[in-house]
Tab-separated table of C-alpha atoms in Angstrom:
chain	number	residue	atom	x	y	z
A	25	MET	CA	-33.780	-45.031	-89.165
A	26	ASP	CA	-33.461	-41.327	-88.025
A	27	ILE	CA	-36.173	-40.184	-85.365
A	28	TYR	CA	-37.182	-36.799	-85.191
A	29	GLU	CA	-39.305	-35.712	-81.874
A	30	PRO	CA	-41.187	-32.551	-80.833
A	31	ALA	CA	-39.026	-30.367	-78.659
A	32	GLY	CA	-40.347	-29.921	-75.127
A	33	ASP	CA	-43.808	-31.631	-75.622
A	34	THR	CA	-45.362	-33.493	-72.622
A	35	VAL	CA	-47.942	-35.249	-74.924
A	36	LYS	CA	-48.403	-39.091	-73.654
A	37	ARG	CA	-50.049	-40.110	-76.744
A	38	ARG	CA	-47.925	-38.852	-79.784
A	39	PRO	CA	-48.875	-39.630	-83.423
A	40	LEU	CA	-46.048	-41.335	-85.597
A	41	ILE	CA	-45.090	-40.700	-89.304
A	42	ILE	CA	-42.737	-43.338	-90.841
A	43	PHE	CA	-41.316	-42.014	-94.131
A	44	ALA	CA	-39.289	-43.990	-96.760
A	45	HIS	CA	-37.078	-42.058	-99.343
A	46	GLY	CA	-37.259	-42.412	-103.074
A	47	GLY	CA	-34.476	-43.384	-105.542
A	48	GLY	CA	-35.908	-46.291	-107.614
A	49	PHE	CA	-34.886	-49.023	-105.163
A	50	VAL	CA	-31.264	-48.599	-106.186
A	51	ALA	CA	-30.395	-45.077	-104.380
A	52	GLY	CA	-31.501	-42.745	-101.822
A	53	SER	CA	-31.050	-42.408	-98.285
A	54	LYS	CA	-32.717	-41.529	-94.905
A	55	THR	CA	-30.641	-38.349	-94.878
A	56	ASP	CA	-31.632	-36.897	-98.303
A	57	SER	CA	-32.562	-33.449	-98.174
A	58	TYR	CA	-36.445	-34.105	-98.897
A	59	PRO	CA	-37.078	-36.743	-95.952
A	60	VAL	CA	-34.945	-34.514	-93.532
A	61	ALA	CA	-37.262	-31.516	-94.408
A	62	PHE	CA	-40.381	-33.602	-94.405
A	63	CYS	CA	-39.833	-35.116	-91.162
A	64	THR	CA	-38.512	-31.895	-89.466
A	65	ARG	CA	-41.494	-30.018	-90.696
A	66	LEU	CA	-44.066	-32.455	-89.383
A	67	ALA	CA	-42.156	-32.972	-86.108
A	68	LYS	CA	-42.714	-29.250	-85.388
A	69	LEU	CA	-46.370	-29.923	-85.575
A	70	GLY	CA	-46.239	-32.350	-82.948
A	71	TYR	CA	-45.527	-35.603	-84.750
A	72	VAL	CA	-42.713	-37.979	-84.222
A	73	THR	CA	-41.351	-38.711	-87.302
A	74	ALA	CA	-38.977	-41.558	-88.618
A	75	SER	CA	-37.038	-41.507	-91.808
A	76	ILE	CA	-36.036	-45.026	-92.414
A	77	GLU	CA	-33.521	-46.931	-94.552
A	78	TYR	CA	-34.712	-50.023	-96.495
A	79	ARG	CA	-32.658	-52.859	-98.577
A	80	LEU	CA	-31.833	-51.372	-102.029
A	81	GLY	CA	-30.861	-53.115	-105.359
A	82	PHE	CA	-32.007	-55.831	-107.630
A	83	ALA	CA	-30.487	-57.719	-110.397
A	84	PHE	CA	-32.346	-58.516	-113.749
A	85	THR	CA	-32.103	-62.357	-114.148
A	86	GLY	CA	-34.340	-63.051	-117.188
A	87	PHE	CA	-37.688	-62.599	-118.575
A	88	ALA	CA	-39.684	-64.570	-115.885
A	89	ALA	CA	-42.937	-62.812	-116.355
A	90	PRO	CA	-44.234	-61.137	-119.572
A	91	ALA	CA	-44.329	-57.374	-119.519
A	92	ASP	CA	-43.089	-57.192	-115.955
A	93	THR	CA	-39.786	-57.062	-114.019
A	94	PRO	CA	-39.734	-59.608	-111.295
A	95	LYS	CA	-36.748	-58.052	-109.488
A	96	ILE	CA	-38.611	-54.613	-109.310
A	97	ALA	CA	-41.595	-56.470	-107.541
A	98	GLN	CA	-39.046	-58.012	-105.281
A	99	ALA	CA	-37.496	-54.902	-104.229
A	100	ALA	CA	-40.828	-53.321	-103.555
A	101	LEU	CA	-41.942	-56.089	-101.369
A	102	ARG	CA	-38.635	-56.128	-99.485
A	103	GLY	CA	-38.922	-52.285	-99.045
A	104	ALA	CA	-42.278	-52.897	-97.445
A	105	GLN	CA	-41.105	-55.600	-95.253
A	106	ASP	CA	-38.468	-53.294	-93.862
A	107	MET	CA	-41.174	-50.574	-93.261
A	108	LYS	CA	-43.396	-53.205	-91.613
A	109	ALA	CA	-40.428	-53.878	-89.259
A	110	ALA	CA	-40.228	-50.326	-88.565
A	111	VAL	CA	-44.022	-50.276	-87.597
A	112	ARG	CA	-43.548	-53.253	-85.264
A	113	PHE	CA	-40.375	-51.456	-83.652
A	114	PHE	CA	-42.649	-48.523	-82.704
A	115	ARG	CA	-45.480	-50.593	-81.604
A	116	LYS	CA	-43.265	-52.830	-79.459
A	117	ASP	CA	-41.752	-49.555	-77.906
A	118	ALA	CA	-45.431	-48.185	-77.090
A	119	ALA	CA	-46.247	-51.662	-75.563
A	120	THR	CA	-42.958	-51.648	-73.282
A	121	ALA	CA	-40.410	-49.027	-72.876
A	122	ARG	CA	-42.657	-46.097	-74.155
A	123	MET	CA	-39.400	-44.219	-75.102
A	124	TYR	CA	-40.984	-42.324	-78.038
A	125	ARG	CA	-44.464	-42.060	-76.197
A	126	ILE	CA	-46.218	-43.313	-79.446
A	127	PHE	CA	-49.897	-44.085	-79.455
A	128	SER	CA	-50.088	-47.265	-81.268
A	129	ASN	CA	-53.507	-46.280	-82.988
A	130	TYR	CA	-51.806	-43.169	-84.625
A	131	ILE	CA	-48.999	-44.953	-86.826
A	132	ILE	CA	-48.852	-43.595	-90.233
A	133	VAL	CA	-46.748	-44.937	-93.089
A	134	SER	CA	-45.427	-42.650	-96.008
A	135	GLY	CA	-42.856	-42.394	-98.786
A	136	SER	CA	-41.974	-40.685	-101.860
A	137	SER	CA	-41.608	-42.465	-105.119
A	138	ALA	CA	-40.085	-45.831	-104.527
A	139	GLY	CA	-40.565	-45.116	-100.692
A	140	ALA	CA	-44.398	-44.604	-101.770
A	141	PHE	CA	-44.427	-47.995	-103.217
A	142	ALA	CA	-43.099	-49.544	-99.927
A	143	ALA	CA	-45.709	-47.520	-98.087
A	144	LEU	CA	-48.722	-48.567	-100.197
A	145	GLU	CA	-47.645	-52.198	-99.696
A	146	THR	CA	-47.200	-51.841	-95.897
A	147	GLY	CA	-50.752	-50.439	-95.641
A	148	TYR	CA	-52.700	-52.613	-98.181
A	149	LEU	CA	-50.662	-55.781	-99.279
A	150	ASP	CA	-51.508	-58.212	-96.563
A	151	LYS	CA	-52.119	-61.471	-98.385
A	152	ALA	CA	-49.726	-64.135	-100.278
A	153	SER	CA	-52.461	-63.939	-103.118
A	154	GLU	CA	-51.650	-60.432	-103.726
A	155	VAL	CA	-47.967	-60.934	-104.314
A	156	PRO	CA	-46.955	-61.913	-107.842
A	157	SER	CA	-46.910	-65.644	-108.238
A	158	TYR	CA	-43.363	-65.543	-109.904
A	159	LEU	CA	-41.819	-64.259	-106.671
A	160	ASP	CA	-40.639	-66.937	-104.280
A	161	LEU	CA	-42.461	-65.731	-101.258
A	162	THR	CA	-41.279	-68.303	-98.949
A	163	ALA	CA	-37.639	-67.417	-99.693
A	164	LEU	CA	-38.579	-63.744	-99.149
A	165	GLY	CA	-39.803	-64.351	-95.759
A	166	GLY	CA	-43.694	-64.037	-96.580
A	167	VAL	CA	-45.752	-61.063	-97.015
A	168	ASP	CA	-44.485	-59.611	-93.732
A	169	GLY	CA	-40.781	-60.614	-93.823
A	170	THR	CA	-38.264	-61.334	-91.114
A	171	SER	CA	-36.694	-57.975	-90.744
A	172	GLY	CA	-37.225	-57.708	-87.023
A	173	ASN	CA	-39.520	-57.177	-84.167
A	174	PRO	CA	-41.874	-60.262	-84.508
A	175	GLY	CA	-45.121	-60.632	-82.739
A	176	TYR	CA	-46.302	-57.130	-82.988
A	177	SER	CA	-48.957	-55.857	-85.675
A	178	ASN	CA	-48.000	-54.085	-88.843
A	179	ALA	CA	-51.439	-52.270	-88.948
A	180	VAL	CA	-51.281	-48.737	-89.553
A	181	ALA	CA	-53.725	-45.733	-89.306
A	182	ALA	CA	-53.148	-44.347	-92.850
A	183	VAL	CA	-51.052	-44.251	-95.754
A	184	LEU	CA	-49.395	-41.134	-97.450
A	185	SER	CA	-48.279	-41.795	-101.049
A	186	LEU	CA	-46.104	-39.077	-102.748
A	187	SER	CA	-45.892	-40.154	-106.552
A	188	GLY	CA	-46.351	-43.638	-105.707
A	189	ALA	CA	-47.830	-46.589	-107.399
A	190	THR	CA	-48.361	-50.202	-106.836
A	191	GLU	CA	-49.099	-53.809	-108.386
A	192	SER	CA	-52.703	-53.614	-108.475
A	193	PRO	CA	-55.871	-51.320	-107.089
A	194	ASN	CA	-57.297	-54.533	-105.816
A	195	ILE	CA	-54.821	-54.765	-102.940
A	196	ILE	CA	-57.057	-51.839	-101.433
A	197	GLU	CA	-59.878	-53.470	-99.890
A	198	PRO	CA	-63.078	-52.444	-97.908
A	199	GLY	CA	-61.996	-51.570	-94.211
A	200	ASN	CA	-58.456	-50.640	-95.111
A	201	ALA	CA	-56.626	-47.535	-93.781
A	202	PRO	CA	-57.428	-43.911	-95.332
A	203	LEU	CA	-55.095	-42.955	-98.247
A	204	CYS	CA	-53.572	-39.457	-99.031
A	205	SER	CA	-51.832	-39.143	-102.527
A	206	VAL	CA	-50.160	-36.350	-104.055
A	207	HIS	CA	-48.978	-37.011	-107.728
A	208	GLY	CA	-47.968	-35.226	-110.769
A	209	THR	CA	-50.338	-35.589	-113.564
A	210	ARG	CA	-47.543	-35.763	-116.149
A	211	ASP	CA	-45.215	-37.812	-114.272
A	212	ALA	CA	-43.125	-39.571	-116.800
A	213	THR	CA	-41.359	-42.031	-114.243
A	214	VAL	CA	-44.163	-43.369	-112.065
A	215	PRO	CA	-47.619	-43.050	-113.999
A	216	TYR	CA	-50.340	-40.869	-112.546
A	217	LEU	CA	-52.905	-43.213	-114.005
A	218	GLN	CA	-51.361	-46.516	-114.980
A	219	GLY	CA	-48.494	-47.822	-117.197
A	220	ARG	CA	-44.996	-49.542	-117.195
A	221	ILE	CA	-41.926	-48.421	-115.327
A	222	GLY	CA	-38.234	-49.189	-115.775
A	223	SER	CA	-36.586	-48.062	-118.993
A	224	LEU	CA	-33.632	-50.163	-119.380
A	225	LEU	CA	-35.302	-53.363	-117.866
A	226	PRO	CA	-38.418	-55.207	-119.073
A	227	PRO	CA	-41.134	-52.853	-117.715
A	228	LYS	CA	-43.302	-53.548	-114.870
A	229	TYR	CA	-46.857	-52.596	-115.019
A	230	VAL	CA	-48.334	-50.397	-112.070
A	231	TYR	CA	-51.224	-48.349	-111.130
A	232	GLY	CA	-50.721	-44.628	-109.840
A	233	SER	CA	-52.677	-42.505	-107.525
A	234	GLY	CA	-55.156	-41.646	-110.290
A	235	ARG	CA	-56.350	-45.180	-110.047
A	236	LEU	CA	-55.760	-46.099	-106.427
A	237	ASN	CA	-57.748	-43.213	-104.781
A	238	PRO	CA	-60.830	-43.694	-106.970
A	239	ARG	CA	-60.543	-47.305	-105.846
A	240	ALA	CA	-60.482	-46.151	-102.326
A	241	THR	CA	-63.440	-43.944	-102.876
A	242	ALA	CA	-65.450	-46.823	-104.408
A	243	LEU	CA	-64.866	-48.783	-101.355
A	244	GLY	CA	-65.927	-46.138	-98.963
A	245	ILE	CA	-62.249	-45.625	-97.786
A	246	ARG	CA	-61.674	-42.181	-96.623
A	247	ASN	CA	-58.969	-40.532	-99.074
A	248	THR	CA	-57.480	-37.571	-100.579
A	249	LEU	CA	-55.975	-37.129	-103.886
A	250	ARG	CA	-54.020	-33.978	-104.734
A	251	PRO	CA	-53.154	-34.056	-108.344
A	252	LEU	CA	-50.332	-31.611	-109.330
A	253	LYS	CA	-51.390	-30.571	-112.654
A	254	GLY	CA	-48.820	-30.753	-115.540
A	255	ALA	CA	-46.175	-31.607	-112.936
A	256	ASP	CA	-43.562	-34.464	-113.522
A	257	HIS	CA	-42.054	-36.794	-111.181
A	258	VAL	CA	-41.537	-35.709	-107.295
A	259	PRO	CA	-41.622	-32.001	-108.038
A	260	PHE	CA	-41.907	-31.364	-104.277
A	261	GLU	CA	-38.399	-32.693	-103.631
A	262	THR	CA	-36.932	-29.705	-105.562
A	263	ASN	CA	-39.583	-26.972	-105.586
A	264	ALA	CA	-40.550	-25.161	-102.320
A	265	ALA	CA	-44.090	-24.505	-103.618
A	266	TYR	CA	-44.916	-28.014	-104.161
A	267	ALA	CA	-43.208	-29.063	-100.932
A	268	ASP	CA	-45.897	-26.716	-99.339
A	269	THR	CA	-48.571	-28.105	-101.117
A	270	VAL	CA	-47.495	-31.629	-99.848
A	271	PHE	CA	-47.375	-30.359	-96.304
A	272	TRP	CA	-50.778	-28.681	-96.235
A	273	THR	CA	-52.202	-31.703	-97.932
A	274	VAL	CA	-50.791	-34.085	-95.496
A	275	ARG	CA	-51.588	-31.838	-92.604
A	276	ASP	CA	-55.291	-31.257	-93.461
A	277	PHE	CA	-55.761	-34.938	-94.209
A	278	LEU	CA	-54.383	-36.200	-90.858
A	279	ARG	CA	-56.018	-33.671	-88.372
A	280	PRO	CA	-59.567	-35.146	-88.753
A	281	LEU	CA	-58.020	-38.626	-88.448
A	282	LEU	CA	-56.384	-37.722	-85.164
A	283	ARG	CA	-59.592	-35.940	-83.926
A	284	LEU	CA	-57.447	-32.807	-83.363
A	285	PRO	CA	-59.847	-29.901	-82.511
A	286	GLY	CA	-61.100	-27.379	-85.047
A	287	THR	CA	-63.255	-24.174	-85.338
A	288	ALA	CA	-66.690	-24.935	-84.422
A	289	LEU	CA	-69.956	-23.548	-85.926
A	290	ALA	CA	-72.566	-22.815	-83.108
A	291	ALA	CA	-76.321	-22.061	-83.267
A	292	ARG	CA	-77.055	-18.706	-81.743
A	293	THR	CA	-79.361	-19.431	-78.572
A	294	ALA	CA	-79.949	-18.402	-75.219
A	295	SER	CA	-78.172	-21.324	-73.928
A	296	PRO	CA	-74.480	-22.070	-74.155
A	297	ALA	CA	-73.586	-22.555	-77.859
A	298	VAL	CA	-73.321	-26.108	-78.887
A	299	PRO	CA	-71.156	-27.073	-81.802
A	300	ILE	CA	-73.291	-28.318	-84.750
A	301	ALA	CA	-70.575	-28.450	-87.608
A	302	PHE	CA	-66.892	-28.223	-88.267
A	303	ALA	CA	-65.083	-25.878	-90.350
A	304	TYR	CA	-62.099	-27.399	-92.237
A	305	PRO	CA	-59.225	-27.123	-92.945
A	306	THR	CA	-57.950	-25.450	-89.711
A	307	PRO	CA	-55.915	-23.727	-89.800
A	308	ALA	CA	-56.702	-22.623	-93.056
A	309	ARG	CA	-54.385	-20.850	-95.676
A	310	ASP	CA	-56.724	-19.401	-98.077
A	311	ALA	CA	-60.387	-20.313	-97.363
A	312	VAL	CA	-62.523	-22.306	-94.811
A	313	GLN	CA	-65.084	-24.621	-95.839
A	314	LEU	CA	-68.318	-24.906	-93.722
A	315	ALA	CA	-70.529	-28.098	-94.007
A	316	LEU	CA	-73.817	-27.351	-92.234
A	317	PRO	CA	-76.044	-29.893	-90.725
A	318	GLU	CA	-79.198	-30.853	-92.640
A	319	ASN	CA	-81.425	-28.642	-90.672
A	320	TRP	CA	-79.418	-25.546	-91.812
A	321	ARG	CA	-82.527	-23.737	-93.096
A	322	ASP	CA	-83.710	-23.630	-89.337
A	323	LEU	CA	-80.634	-22.016	-87.988
A	324	GLY	CA	-81.550	-18.435	-88.774
A	325	GLU	CA	-78.513	-16.527	-87.780
A	326	ALA	CA	-75.505	-18.369	-86.608
A	327	GLN	CA	-71.931	-17.489	-85.377
A	328	LEU	CA	-68.482	-18.719	-86.331
A	329	ILE	CA	-66.477	-19.029	-83.117
A	330	ASP	CA	-62.929	-19.645	-82.762
A	331	LEU	CA	-61.293	-21.994	-80.159
A	332	THR	CA	-60.759	-18.827	-77.781
A	333	GLY	CA	-64.556	-18.125	-77.759
A	334	ARG	CA	-64.390	-15.091	-80.251
A	335	VAL	CA	-66.967	-14.404	-82.862
A	336	VAL	CA	-65.253	-14.132	-86.091
A	337	GLN	CA	-68.165	-14.183	-88.600
A	338	GLN	CA	-71.821	-13.567	-88.231
A	339	LEU	CA	-73.641	-16.008	-90.606
A	340	LYS	CA	-77.098	-16.177	-92.218
A	341	PRO	CA	-76.762	-19.437	-94.186
A	342	GLN	CA	-78.133	-19.548	-97.734
A	343	ALA	CA	-76.895	-23.234	-98.644
A	344	GLN	CA	-75.536	-25.983	-96.732
A	345	GLN	CA	-71.956	-25.865	-98.063
A	346	LEU	CA	-70.212	-22.445	-97.348
A	347	GLN	CA	-66.952	-21.196	-98.188
A	348	LEU	CA	-65.505	-18.265	-96.438
A	349	LEU	CA	-62.033	-16.481	-97.508
A	350	ARG	CA	-59.661	-16.527	-94.612
A	351	GLY	CA	-58.818	-12.738	-94.953
A	352	SER	CA	-62.586	-11.963	-94.411
A	353	LEU	CA	-62.858	-13.581	-90.898
A	354	ALA	CA	-62.055	-10.630	-88.889
A	355	PRO	CA	-63.317	-11.020	-85.260
A	356	VAL	CA	-66.436	-9.009	-84.648
A	357	SER	CA	-66.529	-9.302	-80.806
A	358	THR	CA	-64.522	-11.116	-78.048
A	359	ARG	CA	-65.459	-12.275	-74.416
A	360	CYS	CA	-64.161	-8.905	-72.960
A	361	GLY	CA	-65.525	-6.865	-75.683
A	362	LEU	CA	-62.159	-5.659	-76.857
A	363	PRO	CA	-61.063	-5.752	-80.592
A	364	GLY	CA	-58.798	-8.489	-81.665
A	365	LYS	CA	-57.118	-10.298	-84.592
A	366	LEU	CA	-57.749	-13.518	-86.194
A	367	PRO	CA	-54.781	-16.032	-85.081
A	368	ARG	CA	-52.428	-16.725	-87.953
A	369	GLY	CA	-51.549	-20.296	-89.124
């Protein structure tokens, strides 16, 4: 793996994102341009990121299962086993040398295309009964595999799936880790909803983001689905605008999970302001969404205050859900009474 670290930080409990490249289980590398860009950009936010290699290749050996390709299922499982070994590597380091200062509660797995298959199985496939029966699971080393760092947990805090799919939505179960998915709605390689993959081989039936995230919602699992309307497979790997969308989606999904501070809404009272709701996303690119408490009708006048204490908006709520355009959030006062500008980004 290649490990990217924030430069010059002194944080003792860093969050970690492990990323697996795409390539259909036959190609790709940890040094491909997209994994490098993805890991670099998130490292600049304070994450430790790791772009991993995993075992590639599979050989077709016959029609072992109807309408399915056993070797694709095997390749996905091996990718997950290798990603789980990476999770265990960092959890071992967190418990011993602490070279990377990782907080083991903040380990997130992610991937693009085939790498997303591996990330989904890392996060959700944890029982032998969830592995296709036509695979020799014993010969493959069991669900967790034997790729290294035994004795440590494979558990992750979240799963990021970029144009990914998996064997069945049922591997997502109550209490599982949160899920963030980005997927083109016209993906002809990995279906957005469900369908077969594999053009030259007997196809394998899989379920994409449009089926996995609703499954998570039905189970009460926190999740975000960002459909890229009309987009084909992994457009974010070649198009900067789509890459930005992935970055903003991942950033905004993870921040509440990591309990990072946001902009607070406070009632206007004679006593010191007490936060009663949070605005999101923060920082905001276009608009800030406000979710007010159930007693919002009793607020009267309220103030939106940034982290420096500046009032950036006077509010007279007319509804419990509000949306404020970012460009309209000019400070109306500061602690010292001088005009100021809203911080960018």
